[in-house]
XYZ file of C-alpha atoms in Angstrom:
586
model
C 23.436 0.943 -0.658
C 24.408 -2.526 0.484
C 22.037 -5.287 -0.398
C 20.524 -7.416 2.333
C 21.966 -10.900 2.641
C 19.837 -13.671 1.243
C 17.209 -14.500 3.829
C 17.732 -17.791 5.595
C 15.034 -19.973 7.018
C 16.166 -19.306 10.584
C 14.881 -16.124 12.169
C 17.544 -13.842 13.623
C 17.027 -13.454 17.372
C 17.434 -9.753 18.130
C 17.847 -10.233 21.855
C 20.664 -12.749 21.493
C 22.335 -10.507 18.923
C 22.307 -7.552 21.342
C 23.578 -9.662 24.252
C 26.389 -11.203 22.158
C 27.544 -7.704 21.181
C 27.227 -6.415 24.775
C 24.621 -3.843 23.855
C 22.443 -5.134 26.726
C 22.922 -7.639 29.541
C 21.293 -11.054 29.834
C 19.293 -9.787 32.839
C 17.989 -6.851 30.816
C 16.985 -9.176 27.980
C 15.072 -11.423 30.373
C 13.305 -8.438 31.933
C 12.410 -7.112 28.467
C 11.089 -10.519 27.359
C 8.919 -10.702 30.482
C 7.559 -7.219 29.754
C 6.966 -8.184 26.127
C 4.847 -11.126 27.278
C 2.566 -8.656 29.109
C 2.292 -5.956 26.437
C 2.769 -7.787 23.128
C 5.012 -4.922 21.940
C 8.012 -5.804 19.755
C 11.216 -6.567 21.627
C 13.189 -3.675 20.140
C 10.491 -1.174 21.147
C 10.288 -2.738 24.616
C 14.050 -2.411 25.154
C 13.902 1.259 24.165
C 10.846 1.948 26.358
C 12.554 0.326 29.358
C 15.611 2.519 28.793
C 17.994 -0.401 28.238
C 19.143 0.915 24.859
C 18.878 4.180 22.977
C 16.573 4.228 19.948
C 19.209 5.598 17.580
C 21.876 3.258 18.962
C 19.617 0.273 18.231
C 19.025 1.451 14.656
C 22.745 2.026 14.049
C 23.561 -1.402 15.498
C 21.043 -3.196 13.270
C 22.255 -1.313 10.221
C 25.881 -2.297 10.892
C 25.267 -5.837 12.076
C 22.883 -6.819 9.267
C 24.710 -4.753 6.622
C 21.520 -2.876 5.786
C 21.094 0.805 4.891
C 19.436 3.138 7.390
C 16.799 5.489 5.923
C 15.642 8.605 7.791
C 11.954 8.771 6.897
C 11.717 12.364 8.128
C 13.903 13.482 5.218
C 12.812 10.936 2.633
C 10.947 12.061 -0.493
C 8.123 9.558 -0.913
C 6.268 8.678 -4.073
C 2.720 8.037 -2.825
C 1.737 5.936 -5.845
C 4.725 3.633 -5.187
C 4.143 3.440 -1.417
C 0.535 2.330 -1.926
C 1.615 -0.707 -3.977
C 2.112 -2.360 -0.598
C -1.434 -2.253 0.878
C -1.975 -0.299 4.081
C -3.061 -3.407 5.994
C 0.197 -5.177 5.115
C 2.291 -2.076 5.802
C 0.831 -1.614 9.273
C 0.865 -5.339 10.088
C 4.515 -5.847 9.182
C 5.679 -2.313 10.166
C 7.041 -1.837 6.657
C 6.893 0.791 3.925
C 7.749 0.639 0.233
C 10.516 3.159 -0.519
C 11.977 2.575 -3.965
C 11.850 0.416 -7.087
C 15.353 -0.076 -8.429
C 17.418 -2.770 -10.151
C 14.548 -5.239 -10.354
C 13.802 -5.178 -6.628
C 11.761 -3.136 -4.186
C 13.482 -1.337 -1.328
C 11.334 -1.817 1.789
C 11.896 0.050 5.052
C 11.201 -2.103 8.112
C 11.084 -1.306 11.815
C 12.175 -4.903 12.552
C 14.572 -6.028 9.805
C 15.204 -9.313 11.665
C 11.658 -10.528 10.920
C 12.381 -12.992 8.108
C 8.805 -14.230 7.931
C 7.492 -10.683 7.415
C 10.011 -10.231 4.589
C 8.810 -13.418 2.904
C 5.164 -12.310 3.183
C 5.940 -8.824 1.813
C 7.780 -10.362 -1.138
C 4.782 -12.610 -1.760
C 2.342 -9.677 -1.697
C 4.531 -7.584 -4.020
C 5.493 -10.578 -6.193
C 8.982 -9.138 -6.484
C 12.347 -9.547 -4.816
C 12.808 -7.098 -1.957
C 15.776 -5.417 -0.301
C 15.446 -4.246 3.296
C 16.366 -0.948 4.926
C 16.236 -0.048 8.621
C 13.798 2.716 9.643
C 12.698 4.224 12.962
C 9.337 2.829 14.091
C 7.983 6.151 15.416
C 8.736 7.853 12.087
C 7.199 4.902 10.256
C 3.882 5.175 12.124
C 3.731 8.937 11.505
C 4.416 8.334 7.815
C 1.549 5.836 7.570
C -0.953 8.495 8.661
C 0.418 10.921 6.066
C 0.741 8.538 3.120
C -2.343 6.401 3.542
C -4.863 9.240 3.402
C -8.449 8.280 2.561
C -8.877 10.850 -0.216
C -8.716 8.301 -3.051
C -11.105 5.997 -1.225
C -13.505 8.884 -0.604
C -13.495 9.755 -4.311
C -13.964 6.102 -5.294
C -16.939 5.566 -2.978
C -18.449 8.903 -4.046
C -18.194 7.813 -7.688
C -19.798 4.455 -6.824
C -22.616 6.218 -5.001
C -23.119 8.634 -7.884
C -23.413 5.725 -10.331
C -25.876 3.929 -8.053
C -28.075 6.989 -7.837
C -27.929 7.496 -11.587
C -28.673 3.848 -12.407
C -31.507 3.146 -10.011
C -32.970 6.629 -9.591
C -34.123 5.714 -6.083
C -35.255 8.180 -3.489
C -32.290 9.684 -1.631
C -33.960 9.548 1.765
C -34.792 5.860 1.180
C -31.148 5.160 0.394
C -30.130 6.600 3.743
C -32.835 4.574 5.484
C -32.358 1.356 3.500
C -32.461 -2.045 5.146
C -28.870 -2.841 4.129
C -27.595 0.480 5.391
C -24.276 -0.955 6.576
C -23.429 -1.813 2.983
C -24.753 1.385 1.416
C -22.074 3.458 -0.311
C -23.302 6.591 1.476
C -22.539 5.053 4.856
C -19.162 3.719 3.737
C -18.363 7.178 2.372
C -19.145 8.794 5.726
C -17.134 6.165 7.591
C -14.143 6.777 5.340
C -14.562 10.533 5.628
C -14.546 10.412 9.425
C -11.567 8.021 9.496
C -9.547 10.341 7.257
C -10.470 13.397 9.339
C -9.473 11.728 12.613
C -6.276 10.354 11.071
C -5.045 13.815 10.032
C -6.337 15.600 13.137
C -9.042 17.700 11.443
C -11.151 19.847 13.777
C -14.024 20.400 11.309
C -15.525 18.782 8.199
C -17.395 20.945 5.684
C -19.719 19.387 3.081
C -20.632 22.074 0.536
C -22.683 21.458 -2.621
C -21.785 23.813 -5.473
C -23.408 24.322 -8.843
C -21.724 21.363 -10.532
C -19.423 19.785 -7.897
C -19.388 18.735 -4.265
C -16.676 20.192 -2.066
C -15.511 18.365 1.056
C -13.168 20.458 3.144
C -11.330 19.642 6.362
C -9.919 22.225 8.748
C -6.432 21.055 9.716
C -4.327 23.262 12.005
C -6.811 26.059 11.450
C -6.651 26.010 7.628
C -9.188 24.387 5.284
C -7.955 21.725 2.859
C -10.289 20.957 -0.029
C -11.271 17.891 -2.018
C -13.539 18.473 -5.023
C -15.779 15.698 -6.362
C -17.845 15.822 -9.521
C -20.609 13.617 -8.039
C -22.699 16.551 -6.802
C -25.870 14.413 -6.718
C -24.615 12.523 -3.656
C -24.815 15.639 -1.456
C -28.476 15.124 -0.559
C -27.831 11.492 0.424
C -24.961 12.527 2.693
C -27.024 15.246 4.350
C -29.983 12.881 4.889
C -27.809 10.285 6.581
C -26.087 12.906 8.778
C -29.451 14.373 9.789
C -30.625 10.928 10.878
C -27.440 10.438 12.891
C -27.908 13.841 14.532
C -31.611 13.355 15.278
C -32.716 16.137 12.905
C -35.780 16.433 10.672
C -34.753 15.036 7.260
C -37.808 16.510 5.544
C -36.982 20.082 6.619
C -34.627 21.583 4.042
C -35.589 25.253 4.300
C -34.360 26.044 7.823
C -30.979 25.654 9.556
C -30.760 22.818 12.079
C -28.292 21.855 14.791
C -27.643 18.438 16.294
C -24.948 16.184 17.673
C -24.005 12.500 17.762
C -21.149 10.331 18.936
C -19.097 7.959 16.803
C -16.157 5.642 17.425
C -13.286 5.961 14.958
C -9.893 4.238 15.218
C -10.615 3.253 18.849
C -11.364 6.873 19.735
C -14.672 8.358 20.899
C -15.531 11.402 18.765
C -18.343 13.808 19.641
C -19.705 15.431 16.460
C -21.557 18.755 16.527
C -23.629 19.067 13.387
C -24.931 22.262 11.754
C -26.926 22.422 8.497
C -27.700 25.546 6.500
C -29.766 25.914 3.309
C -27.876 27.454 0.371
C -28.849 28.094 -3.242
C -27.253 24.788 -4.307
C -28.571 22.637 -1.454
C -27.886 22.152 2.230
C -24.384 22.864 3.516
C -23.156 20.863 6.509
C -20.399 21.675 8.981
C -19.315 19.151 11.610
C -17.098 20.029 14.571
C -15.126 17.003 15.806
C -14.334 16.777 19.520
C -12.101 13.912 20.591
C -13.573 12.863 23.942
C -11.043 10.062 24.397
C -8.140 12.510 24.806
C -9.739 14.114 27.849
C -9.279 17.688 29.052
C -5.816 19.220 28.839
C -4.372 20.550 32.079
C -3.243 24.167 32.304
C 0.377 23.038 32.300
C -0.153 21.422 28.875
C -1.733 24.299 26.926
C 1.620 26.021 26.280
C 1.351 29.021 28.585
C 4.738 30.410 29.781
C 5.566 29.382 33.344
C 5.421 32.853 34.912
C 2.160 33.733 33.161
C 0.713 30.355 34.179
C 1.550 31.055 37.822
C -0.262 34.404 37.676
C -3.272 32.947 35.838
C -3.593 30.124 38.372
C -3.460 32.684 41.168
C -6.366 34.589 39.567
C -8.507 31.458 39.110
C -7.960 30.358 42.707
C -9.357 33.509 44.245
C -12.614 32.962 46.166
C -14.467 35.590 44.118
C -14.062 37.855 41.107
C -14.315 37.518 37.341
C -11.666 36.042 35.043
C -12.210 36.462 31.297
C -10.584 34.631 28.384
C -10.806 36.514 25.093
C -10.096 35.970 21.434
C -11.900 35.235 18.166
C -13.817 32.042 17.394
C -11.488 29.047 17.224
C -8.714 30.556 19.357
C -8.962 27.898 22.096
C -10.815 29.943 24.750
C -13.105 27.078 25.782
C -10.182 24.639 26.039
C -8.379 27.029 28.395
C -11.456 27.445 30.595
C -12.006 23.676 30.725
C -8.350 23.230 31.680
C -8.849 25.696 34.546
C -12.083 23.973 35.622
C -10.397 20.560 35.655
C -7.941 21.903 38.262
C -10.668 23.635 40.304
C -12.987 20.603 40.241
C -12.916 19.382 43.841
C -15.474 17.678 46.049
C -15.636 20.735 48.294
C -16.656 23.145 45.494
C -19.978 23.511 43.702
C -19.366 24.323 40.023
C -22.072 25.226 37.497
C -21.449 25.871 33.795
C -23.801 27.590 31.353
C -22.769 26.750 27.793
C -23.849 26.907 24.162
C -23.193 24.099 23.415
C -21.796 21.837 26.153
C -18.615 20.573 24.484
C -17.092 18.236 27.076
C -18.832 16.293 29.839
C -17.135 16.792 33.195
C -17.812 14.704 36.329
C -19.162 16.450 39.456
C -19.896 19.653 37.488
C -23.484 20.770 36.795
C -23.490 21.658 33.088
C -26.441 23.480 31.540
C -27.126 23.770 27.803
C -28.850 27.047 26.879
C -31.835 26.821 24.544
C -32.949 30.102 23.010
C -36.044 28.481 21.440
C -37.606 28.166 24.883
C -36.026 31.389 26.238
C -33.445 29.454 28.261
C -30.711 32.032 27.694
C -27.451 32.858 29.490
C -28.961 35.556 31.708
C -31.937 33.438 32.743
C -29.856 30.373 33.600
C -27.306 32.553 35.401
C -30.013 33.967 37.684
C -31.155 30.438 38.529
C -27.568 29.223 39.005
C -26.990 31.875 41.678
C -29.798 30.289 43.718
C -28.051 26.875 43.537
C -25.346 27.914 46.049
C -22.390 27.705 43.598
C -18.761 28.481 44.407
C -17.677 28.735 40.758
C -19.743 29.625 37.694
C -18.619 29.313 34.086
C -20.623 31.364 31.584
C -19.953 30.321 27.996
C -19.924 33.897 26.676
C -20.720 37.429 27.799
C -23.030 38.198 24.898
C -25.102 41.116 26.162
C -25.404 43.770 28.863
C -27.768 41.747 31.049
C -25.519 38.674 31.171
C -22.414 40.801 31.779
C -24.011 42.761 34.605
C -25.417 39.679 36.356
C -22.022 37.953 36.036
C -20.145 40.969 37.427
C -22.537 41.262 40.382
C -22.159 37.544 41.076
C -18.375 37.985 41.059
C -18.697 40.908 43.482
C -20.898 38.973 45.894
C -18.645 35.994 46.604
C -18.547 33.823 43.476
C -15.705 33.071 41.084
C -17.023 33.690 37.562
C -15.176 32.438 34.477
C -16.298 33.479 31.010
C -15.260 34.464 27.482
C -15.587 37.613 25.414
C -14.867 38.287 21.750
C -12.183 40.983 21.799
C -8.853 41.209 20.007
C -6.642 41.652 23.075
C -6.703 41.803 26.855
C -6.532 45.602 27.129
C -9.704 46.249 25.115
C -11.766 43.745 27.144
C -12.594 46.010 30.085
C -13.472 48.768 27.643
C -15.819 46.369 25.841
C -17.663 45.594 29.077
C -18.204 49.319 29.674
C -19.305 49.792 26.039
C -21.858 46.999 26.579
C -23.402 49.087 29.349
C -21.816 47.577 32.469
C -21.166 50.300 35.099
C -17.504 51.203 35.443
C -17.510 50.760 39.235
C -18.874 47.230 38.813
C -16.162 46.277 36.296
C -13.467 47.796 38.530
C -14.696 45.918 41.611
C -15.284 42.523 39.992
C -12.760 42.017 37.173
C -9.598 40.250 38.368
C -7.756 39.260 35.194
C -8.100 38.986 31.419
C -6.309 36.363 29.321
C -6.189 36.958 25.558
C -5.069 34.133 23.308
C -4.577 32.912 19.756
C -3.509 29.653 18.150
C -0.487 29.729 15.833
C 0.713 26.913 13.619
C 3.870 25.062 14.583
C 6.733 24.722 12.114
C 6.864 21.129 10.867
C 9.928 19.631 12.615
C 10.480 17.235 9.730
C 11.079 19.852 7.019
C 12.058 22.933 9.062
C 14.815 25.104 7.617
C 16.441 28.427 8.468
C 14.575 31.510 7.273
C 15.626 35.127 6.794
C 12.771 37.661 6.972
C 11.612 38.786 3.545
C 10.930 42.410 2.568
C 7.256 42.256 3.543
C 7.987 40.795 6.968
C 10.780 43.298 7.639
C 8.562 46.208 6.601
C 5.786 45.024 8.921
C 8.166 44.542 11.854
C 9.752 47.986 11.366
C 6.403 49.732 11.111
C 4.782 48.052 14.119
C 7.792 47.397 16.361
C 10.331 50.096 15.470
C 12.366 49.561 18.649
C 12.812 45.858 18.011
C 16.330 44.517 17.607
C 15.823 41.447 15.416
C 17.926 38.403 16.244
C 20.359 37.309 13.529
C 19.183 33.701 13.552
C 16.558 31.418 15.012
C 13.752 32.032 12.530
C 12.563 28.900 10.728
C 9.890 27.777 8.320
C 8.826 24.457 6.829
C 9.769 23.641 3.258
C 6.818 21.241 2.945
C 6.929 17.456 3.144
C 4.751 14.372 3.201
C 4.220 14.499 6.962
C 2.778 18.037 6.912
C 0.906 17.622 3.602
C 3.342 20.128 2.022
C 2.068 22.975 4.207
C 5.239 23.474 6.253
C 3.184 23.330 9.469
C 2.360 20.477 11.856
C 0.084 21.147 14.814
C -0.727 24.353 16.666
C 0.272 26.051 19.907
C -1.165 28.825 22.035
C 0.012 32.427 22.273
C -1.166 34.283 25.377
C -1.398 37.779 26.849
C -2.376 38.269 30.508
C -3.557 41.497 32.117
C -4.191 41.575 35.865
C -6.312 44.431 37.198
C -4.391 46.370 39.874
C -5.468 49.467 41.804
C -4.438 52.129 39.213
C -6.276 50.217 36.456
C -9.318 49.775 38.711
C -9.373 53.535 39.436
C -9.437 54.272 35.699
C -12.331 51.843 35.260
C -14.311 53.426 38.120
C -14.075 56.739 36.259
C -14.950 54.929 32.983
C -11.780 56.550 31.615
C -10.987 54.031 28.897
C -8.125 56.132 27.489
C -6.292 56.214 30.804
C -6.930 52.506 31.313
C -5.411 51.753 27.900
C -2.272 53.829 28.589
C -1.765 52.411 32.072
C -2.220 48.815 30.893
C 0.309 49.118 28.081
C 2.794 50.799 30.392
C 2.701 48.148 33.099
C 6.137 46.610 33.849
C 6.515 43.260 32.126
C 3.343 43.591 30.064
C 3.751 41.788 26.748
C 1.346 41.894 23.810
C 0.169 38.886 21.833
C 2.331 39.880 18.859
C 5.447 40.163 21.026
C 4.864 36.771 22.589
C 4.243 35.277 19.133
C 7.483 36.852 17.895
C 9.353 35.256 20.768
C 8.053 31.851 19.646
C 9.186 32.642 16.082
C 12.637 33.640 17.311
C 12.888 30.236 19.006
C 11.993 28.534 15.712
C 8.644 27.165 16.952
C 6.422 29.150 14.574
C 6.991 31.394 11.563
C 7.136 35.140 11.027
C 4.173 34.648 8.695
C 2.090 33.576 11.700
C 3.377 36.542 13.731
C 2.336 38.944 10.962
C -1.083 37.264 10.816
C -1.621 37.773 14.549
C -0.236 41.310 14.469
C -2.555 42.231 11.614
C -5.556 41.595 13.875
C -4.348 44.046 16.522
C -4.252 47.818 16.857
C -0.752 49.150 15.917
C -1.028 51.465 18.927
C -0.888 48.445 21.200
C 2.767 47.716 20.440
C 5.459 48.639 22.937
C 9.269 48.325 22.510
C 10.505 44.765 22.744
C 14.082 44.247 23.867
C 13.776 40.770 25.305
C 13.262 38.587 22.234
C 16.792 38.962 20.867
C 18.312 38.170 24.255
C 16.106 35.120 24.833
C 16.581 33.802 21.291
């Protein structure tokens, strides 16, 4: 690697450098400087955002012109203990990251290597000579969130809190209610815990006291990641503070309680649903985090294939009928229904939702929270909702025969009813309604479409590599999809890197299966002939199962065969039909 030239006292002007080398015009520079005055964003980023120069071209130019190495952070193997020698505040302020310690100097990656003053300040903080490398700003920001996790800080504050409790032996509830609560370690621990969870995109936080340790687990991309702390005594203090935040009774430790509160973390509004449960080692707490600041996703952003999306939209725009979304807990059913509601939400339509709990607040929509303690259940609210002259009704879940029958009759008498049901696939949904006691003729008349869905983990784009199916995967594919002609290439998996926390996965995406009820299927339902309905549904032209659609995503390198096998393992092997389209599309 070439060493950076000795820094002068005169700052290099990036704009002039680009104009002199005819990378941009003088007019483009002036326009970018004017835009920079409005936004405060760095000039290089502004030029890229305005489309005056390509991101990679700018990086290559700086590397050549300043005789600095270019480092691709997506492929770089970081040493977290080295990176943290430059504090997070300084790293984020100067858009810089510590990469290596070699030959008596630190190698520092910078998004703006022309910033001489930032280099001087970094050298002062590190108290060492530095050499500069050019890095991509977008990769740098993503790396910050991966490297500067709050796990060490959480452990440190937990240890401090444990020592405070041991030394003073004060009442735990008093600690949570203390006058200097902002400075209390328990509050700082919760603040750090929430910041870390939001930073890594966790959907849930679990606080679980064990016999001798305290486990804090975060669900990231559907999988729990665990941090174990020896300070078990702090569990009661954490639970007391969370109960106060959620408006719960802190003196009641024998019964489960549910609550919610709203917090602001990293300039984002987070709605927290809180659930406590007594266990033999103390109260366990689970918190579901809902990012209200991101808003509701539209149907075109949930990942549904274009043709299936067109058919689903057609079903949800009918003036009456029932549309069901099915899948296990955590499969994204509610998000899909909210996405549909956001498109149907117009001034000319009366929409009522009946939910447990209400997860997102929507303007113009009448949302009702059921409360079983006062007998305000789905069926009771649904009866009342029908007297409120609605056009569209969303029922959180078809839990029993009464709710299902009222919903089906509402759909038959001029209302559009949207709801969810816990079934493995679309085909078994109609059968489940009949098993619940709903008359077959009512299901046949009212049910318009069923959408089944799952969430699969995305392959981390930073560490993705080619993958050949192993013996287990091949055996599963041959036993469940014997007619499948596997593509030679296209399968990928993540090797594990800093950005995906060595899991090989980054983010999740939806897999969908849509069944529309046509006349032959309706006839089978009228006869309550579930066997005929099953055969007809699977034999419909173009019908694709969840596993087949997941396999198509794997063949395109978006998810892994491991995820396909996981989804397929939840389904009935009899549901598979020959698939001859994946190889061609891959």
